[in-house]
mmCIF file of C-alpha atoms and ligand atoms in Angstrom:
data_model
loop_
_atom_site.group_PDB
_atom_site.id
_atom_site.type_symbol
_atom_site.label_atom_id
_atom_site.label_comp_id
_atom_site.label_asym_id
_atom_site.label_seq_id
_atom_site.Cartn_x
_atom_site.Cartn_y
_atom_site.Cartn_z
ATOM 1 C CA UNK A 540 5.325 -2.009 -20.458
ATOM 2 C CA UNK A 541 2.668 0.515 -19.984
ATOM 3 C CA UNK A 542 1.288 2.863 -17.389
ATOM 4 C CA UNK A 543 -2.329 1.524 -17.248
ATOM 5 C CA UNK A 544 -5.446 4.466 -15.998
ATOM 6 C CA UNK A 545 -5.508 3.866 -12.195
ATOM 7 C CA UNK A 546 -9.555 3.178 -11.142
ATOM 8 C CA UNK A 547 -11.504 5.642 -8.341
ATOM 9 C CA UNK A 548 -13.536 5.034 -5.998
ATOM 10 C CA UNK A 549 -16.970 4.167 -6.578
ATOM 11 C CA UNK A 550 -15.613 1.450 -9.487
ATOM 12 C CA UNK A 551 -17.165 -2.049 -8.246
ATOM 13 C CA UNK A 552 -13.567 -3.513 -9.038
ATOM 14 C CA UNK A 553 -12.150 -1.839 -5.796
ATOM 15 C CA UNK A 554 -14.496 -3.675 -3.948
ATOM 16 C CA UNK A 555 -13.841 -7.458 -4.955
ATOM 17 C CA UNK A 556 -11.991 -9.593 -4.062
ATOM 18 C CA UNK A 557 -8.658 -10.547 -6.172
ATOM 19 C CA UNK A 558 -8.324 -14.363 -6.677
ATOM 20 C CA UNK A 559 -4.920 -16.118 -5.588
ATOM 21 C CA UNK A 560 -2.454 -16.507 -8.875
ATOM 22 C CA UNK A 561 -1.755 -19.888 -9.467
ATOM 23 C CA UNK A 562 2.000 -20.574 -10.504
ATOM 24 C CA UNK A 563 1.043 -21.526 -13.918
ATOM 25 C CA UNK A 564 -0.531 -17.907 -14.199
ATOM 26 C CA UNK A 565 2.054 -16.243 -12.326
ATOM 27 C CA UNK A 566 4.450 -17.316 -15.476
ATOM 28 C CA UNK A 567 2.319 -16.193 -17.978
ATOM 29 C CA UNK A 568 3.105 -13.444 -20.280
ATOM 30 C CA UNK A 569 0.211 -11.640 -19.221
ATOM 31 C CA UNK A 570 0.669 -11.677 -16.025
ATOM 32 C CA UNK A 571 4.287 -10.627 -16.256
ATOM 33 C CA UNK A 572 3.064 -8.133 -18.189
ATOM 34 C CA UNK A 573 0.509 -6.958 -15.664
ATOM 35 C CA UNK A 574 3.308 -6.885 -12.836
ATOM 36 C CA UNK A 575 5.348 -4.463 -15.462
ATOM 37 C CA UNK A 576 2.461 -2.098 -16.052
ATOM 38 C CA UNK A 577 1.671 -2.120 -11.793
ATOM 39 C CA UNK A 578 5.061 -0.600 -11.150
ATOM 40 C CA UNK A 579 5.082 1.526 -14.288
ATOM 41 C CA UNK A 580 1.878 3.293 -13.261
ATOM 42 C CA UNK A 581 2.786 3.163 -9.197
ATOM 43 C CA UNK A 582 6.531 5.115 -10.687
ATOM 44 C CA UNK A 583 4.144 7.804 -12.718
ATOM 45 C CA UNK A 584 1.816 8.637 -10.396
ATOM 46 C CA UNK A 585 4.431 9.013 -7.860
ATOM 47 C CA UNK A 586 2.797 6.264 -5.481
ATOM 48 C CA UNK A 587 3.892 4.278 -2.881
ATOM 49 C CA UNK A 588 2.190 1.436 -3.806
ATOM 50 C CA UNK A 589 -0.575 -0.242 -6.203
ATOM 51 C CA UNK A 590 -2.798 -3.811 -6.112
ATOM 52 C CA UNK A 591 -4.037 -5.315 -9.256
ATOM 53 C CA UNK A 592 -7.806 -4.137 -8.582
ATOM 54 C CA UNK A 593 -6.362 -0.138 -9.109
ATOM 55 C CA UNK A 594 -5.763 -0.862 -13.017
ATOM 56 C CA UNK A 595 -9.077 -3.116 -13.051
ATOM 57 C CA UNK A 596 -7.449 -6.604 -12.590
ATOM 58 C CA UNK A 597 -8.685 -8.891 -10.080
ATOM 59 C CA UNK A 598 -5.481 -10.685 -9.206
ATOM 60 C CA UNK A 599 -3.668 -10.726 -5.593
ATOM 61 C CA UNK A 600 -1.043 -8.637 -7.068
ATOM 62 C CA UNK A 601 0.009 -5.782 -5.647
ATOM 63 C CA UNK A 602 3.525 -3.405 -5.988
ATOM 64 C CA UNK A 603 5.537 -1.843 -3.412
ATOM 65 C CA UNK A 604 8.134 1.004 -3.976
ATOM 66 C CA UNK A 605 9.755 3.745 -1.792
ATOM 67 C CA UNK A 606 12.770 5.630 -3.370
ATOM 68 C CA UNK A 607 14.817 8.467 -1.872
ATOM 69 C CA UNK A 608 12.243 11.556 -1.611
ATOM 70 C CA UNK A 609 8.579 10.261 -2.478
ATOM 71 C CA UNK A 610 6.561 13.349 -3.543
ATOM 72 C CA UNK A 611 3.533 11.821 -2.128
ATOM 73 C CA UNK A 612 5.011 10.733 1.008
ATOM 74 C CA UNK A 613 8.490 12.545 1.562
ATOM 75 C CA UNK A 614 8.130 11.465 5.418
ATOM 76 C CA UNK A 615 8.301 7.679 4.126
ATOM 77 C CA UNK A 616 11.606 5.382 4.969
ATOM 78 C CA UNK A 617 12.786 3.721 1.569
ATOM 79 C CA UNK A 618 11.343 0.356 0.204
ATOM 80 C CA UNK A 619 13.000 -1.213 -2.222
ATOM 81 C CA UNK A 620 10.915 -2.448 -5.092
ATOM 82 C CA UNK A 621 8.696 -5.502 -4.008
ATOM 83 C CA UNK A 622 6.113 -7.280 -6.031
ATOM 84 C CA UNK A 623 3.468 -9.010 -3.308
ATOM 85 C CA UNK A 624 2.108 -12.338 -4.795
ATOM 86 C CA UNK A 625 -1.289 -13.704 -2.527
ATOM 87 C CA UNK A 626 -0.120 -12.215 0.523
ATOM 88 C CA UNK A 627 -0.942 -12.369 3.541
ATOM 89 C CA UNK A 628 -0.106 -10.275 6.947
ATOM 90 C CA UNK A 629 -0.002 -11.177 10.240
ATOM 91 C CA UNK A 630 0.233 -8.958 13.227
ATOM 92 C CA UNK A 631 2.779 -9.758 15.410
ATOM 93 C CA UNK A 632 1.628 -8.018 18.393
ATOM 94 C CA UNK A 633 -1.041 -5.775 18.979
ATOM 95 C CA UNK A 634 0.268 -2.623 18.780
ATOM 96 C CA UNK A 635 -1.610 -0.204 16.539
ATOM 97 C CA UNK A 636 -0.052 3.582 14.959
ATOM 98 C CA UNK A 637 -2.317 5.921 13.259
ATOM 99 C CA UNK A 638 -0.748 6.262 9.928
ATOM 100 C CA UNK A 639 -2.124 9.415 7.885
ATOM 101 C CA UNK A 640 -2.840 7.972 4.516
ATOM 102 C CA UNK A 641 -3.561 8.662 0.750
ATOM 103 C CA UNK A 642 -4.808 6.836 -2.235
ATOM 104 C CA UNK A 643 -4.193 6.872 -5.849
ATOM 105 C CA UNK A 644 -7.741 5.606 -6.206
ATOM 106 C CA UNK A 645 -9.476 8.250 -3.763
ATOM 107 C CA UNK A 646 -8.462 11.574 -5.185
ATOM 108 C CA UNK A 647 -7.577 14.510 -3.189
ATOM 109 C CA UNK A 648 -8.611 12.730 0.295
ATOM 110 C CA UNK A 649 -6.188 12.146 2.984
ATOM 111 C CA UNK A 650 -7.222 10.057 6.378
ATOM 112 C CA UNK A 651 -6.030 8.634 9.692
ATOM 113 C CA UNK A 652 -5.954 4.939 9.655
ATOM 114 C CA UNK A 653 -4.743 2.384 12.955
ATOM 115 C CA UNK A 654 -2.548 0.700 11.167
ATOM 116 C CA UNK A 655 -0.710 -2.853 13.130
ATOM 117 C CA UNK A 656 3.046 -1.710 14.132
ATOM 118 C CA UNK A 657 4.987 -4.641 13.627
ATOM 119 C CA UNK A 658 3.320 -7.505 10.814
ATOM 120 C CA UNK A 659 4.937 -10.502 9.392
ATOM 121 C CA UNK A 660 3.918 -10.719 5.243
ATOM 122 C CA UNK A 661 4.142 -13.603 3.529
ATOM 123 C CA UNK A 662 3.857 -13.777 -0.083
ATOM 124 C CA UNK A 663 5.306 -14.925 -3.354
ATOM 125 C CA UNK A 664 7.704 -12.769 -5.492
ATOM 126 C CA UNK A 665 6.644 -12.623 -9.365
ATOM 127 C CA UNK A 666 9.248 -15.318 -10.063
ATOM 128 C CA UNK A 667 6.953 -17.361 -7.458
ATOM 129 C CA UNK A 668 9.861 -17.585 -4.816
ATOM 130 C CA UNK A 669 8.033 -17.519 -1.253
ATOM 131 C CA UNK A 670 9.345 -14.875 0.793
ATOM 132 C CA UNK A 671 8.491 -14.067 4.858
ATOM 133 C CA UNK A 672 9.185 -10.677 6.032
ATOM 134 C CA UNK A 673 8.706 -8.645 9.045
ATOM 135 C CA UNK A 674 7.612 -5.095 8.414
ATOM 136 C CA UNK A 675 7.784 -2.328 10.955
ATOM 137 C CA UNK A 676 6.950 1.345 11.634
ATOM 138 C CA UNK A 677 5.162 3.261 8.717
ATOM 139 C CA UNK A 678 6.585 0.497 6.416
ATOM 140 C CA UNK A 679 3.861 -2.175 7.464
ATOM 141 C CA UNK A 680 0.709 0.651 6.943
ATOM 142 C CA UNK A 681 1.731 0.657 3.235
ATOM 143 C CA UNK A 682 1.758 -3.297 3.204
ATOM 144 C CA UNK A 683 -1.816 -3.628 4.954
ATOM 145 C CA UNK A 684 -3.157 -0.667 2.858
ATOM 146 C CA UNK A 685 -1.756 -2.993 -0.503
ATOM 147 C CA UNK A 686 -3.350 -6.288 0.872
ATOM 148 C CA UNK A 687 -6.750 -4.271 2.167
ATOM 149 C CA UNK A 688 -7.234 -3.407 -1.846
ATOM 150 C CA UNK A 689 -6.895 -7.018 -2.461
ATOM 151 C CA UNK A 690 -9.804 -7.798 -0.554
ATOM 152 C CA UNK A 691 -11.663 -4.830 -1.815
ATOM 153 C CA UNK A 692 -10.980 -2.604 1.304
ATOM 154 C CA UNK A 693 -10.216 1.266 0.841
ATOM 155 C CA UNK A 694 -8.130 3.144 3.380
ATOM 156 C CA UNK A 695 -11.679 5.367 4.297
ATOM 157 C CA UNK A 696 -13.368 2.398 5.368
ATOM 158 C CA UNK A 697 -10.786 2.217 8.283
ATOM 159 C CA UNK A 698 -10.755 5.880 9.423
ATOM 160 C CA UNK A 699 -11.099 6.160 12.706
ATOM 161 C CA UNK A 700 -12.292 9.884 12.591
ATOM 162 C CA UNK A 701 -14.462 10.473 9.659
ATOM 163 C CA UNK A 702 -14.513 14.155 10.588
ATOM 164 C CA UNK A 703 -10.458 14.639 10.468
ATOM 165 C CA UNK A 704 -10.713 13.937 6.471
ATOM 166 C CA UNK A 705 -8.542 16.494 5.195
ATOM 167 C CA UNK A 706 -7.439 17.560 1.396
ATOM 168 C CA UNK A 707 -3.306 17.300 0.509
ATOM 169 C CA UNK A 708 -3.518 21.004 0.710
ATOM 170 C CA UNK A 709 -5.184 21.505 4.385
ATOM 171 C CA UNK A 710 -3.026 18.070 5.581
ATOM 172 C CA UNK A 711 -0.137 20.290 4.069
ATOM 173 C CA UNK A 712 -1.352 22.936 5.994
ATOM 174 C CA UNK A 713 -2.351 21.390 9.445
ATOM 175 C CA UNK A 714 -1.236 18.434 9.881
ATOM 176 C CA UNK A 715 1.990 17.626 8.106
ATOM 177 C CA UNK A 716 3.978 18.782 10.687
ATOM 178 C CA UNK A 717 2.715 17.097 13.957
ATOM 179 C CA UNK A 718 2.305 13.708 11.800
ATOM 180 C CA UNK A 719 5.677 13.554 10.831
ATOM 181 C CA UNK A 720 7.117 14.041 14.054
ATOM 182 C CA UNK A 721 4.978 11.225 15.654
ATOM 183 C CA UNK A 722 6.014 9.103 12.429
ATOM 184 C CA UNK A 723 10.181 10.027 12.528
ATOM 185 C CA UNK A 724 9.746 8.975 16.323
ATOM 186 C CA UNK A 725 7.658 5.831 15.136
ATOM 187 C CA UNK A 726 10.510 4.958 13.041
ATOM 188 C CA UNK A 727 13.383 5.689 15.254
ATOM 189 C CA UNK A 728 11.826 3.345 17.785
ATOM 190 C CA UNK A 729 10.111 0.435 15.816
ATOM 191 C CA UNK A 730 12.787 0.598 12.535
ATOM 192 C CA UNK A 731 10.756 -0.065 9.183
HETATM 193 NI NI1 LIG B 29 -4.471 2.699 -2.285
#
């Protein structure tokens, strides 16, 4: 186990496409070994999350982790560890929640993204047991963000409002406040 150097934007690998694991693969030692390092390096850089393509490996992989206080997200309700094996989301309705989000792999830059409200995920765990899921609230904006990676989507191609980027220290600032009010009521409403 490892914690692996997380790419940035501008590397081309953030902008393939991961290929679907086959079982065989999924057993491998590498790939084990891969899924160990994902939520070693999500754990140290205090993420909520982190796909394959982030440590240069283009498998639909991705990691999934909220614990008590995030220090990246302290607004976020808990997820318990996942590991997302080719996933794949479905809305379930179309109601959309702008979700202000970060990314290991874009430095410093924080953005408003529509984000679906209530999604069903389907995907394999990393012993390759299929699992189907509904995700609410701010919950399902950190599974879409995941799954956008593995298809070589960043969280700034979806901003609605290029001009409402914002640094961690202005969002601290300006935002952080009126966000997390809209997001507690999201929650207490939708559930996560
Ligand atoms: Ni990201």
């Amino acid at each position: 186990m490892a914690v692996r150097e997380i790419v940035t934007v501008g590397a081309p690998v953030l902008r393939e496409r991961a290929r679907e694991v086959t079982t065989t693969q999924l057993g491998s030692a590498p790939v084990q070994e891969l899924i160990d390092d994902l939520i070693d390096t999500m754990r140290a850089a205090s993420g909520a999350g982190l796909a394959a393509n982030q440590v240069g490996e283009l498998l639909r992989i991705a990691v999934i982790e909220v614990r008590g206080t995030n220090a990246r997200y302290p607004y976020k309700p808990p997820i318990p560890l996942t590991v997302i094996v080719n996933p794949a989301i479905e809305p379930l309705d179309d109601e959309l929640f702008e979700i202000n989000e970060g990314c290991l792999s874009v430095p410093g830059v924080r953005g408003v993204v529509p984000r679906n409200v209530r999604v069903r995920v389907r995907y394999r765990d990393r012993d390759g047991a299929e699992h189907s899921v509904v995700r609410r609230g701010l919950t399902t904006g950190t599974f879409q963000h995941e799954v956008d990676h593995l298809d070589g989507v960043l969280f700034t191609d979806r901003v609605g409002d290029p001009s409402a980027l914002t640094s961690w220290e202005h969002f601290e600032r300006h935002d952080r406040a009126a966000f997390e009010a809209r997001a507690r009521a999201l929650v207490a409403r939708v559930g996560s």
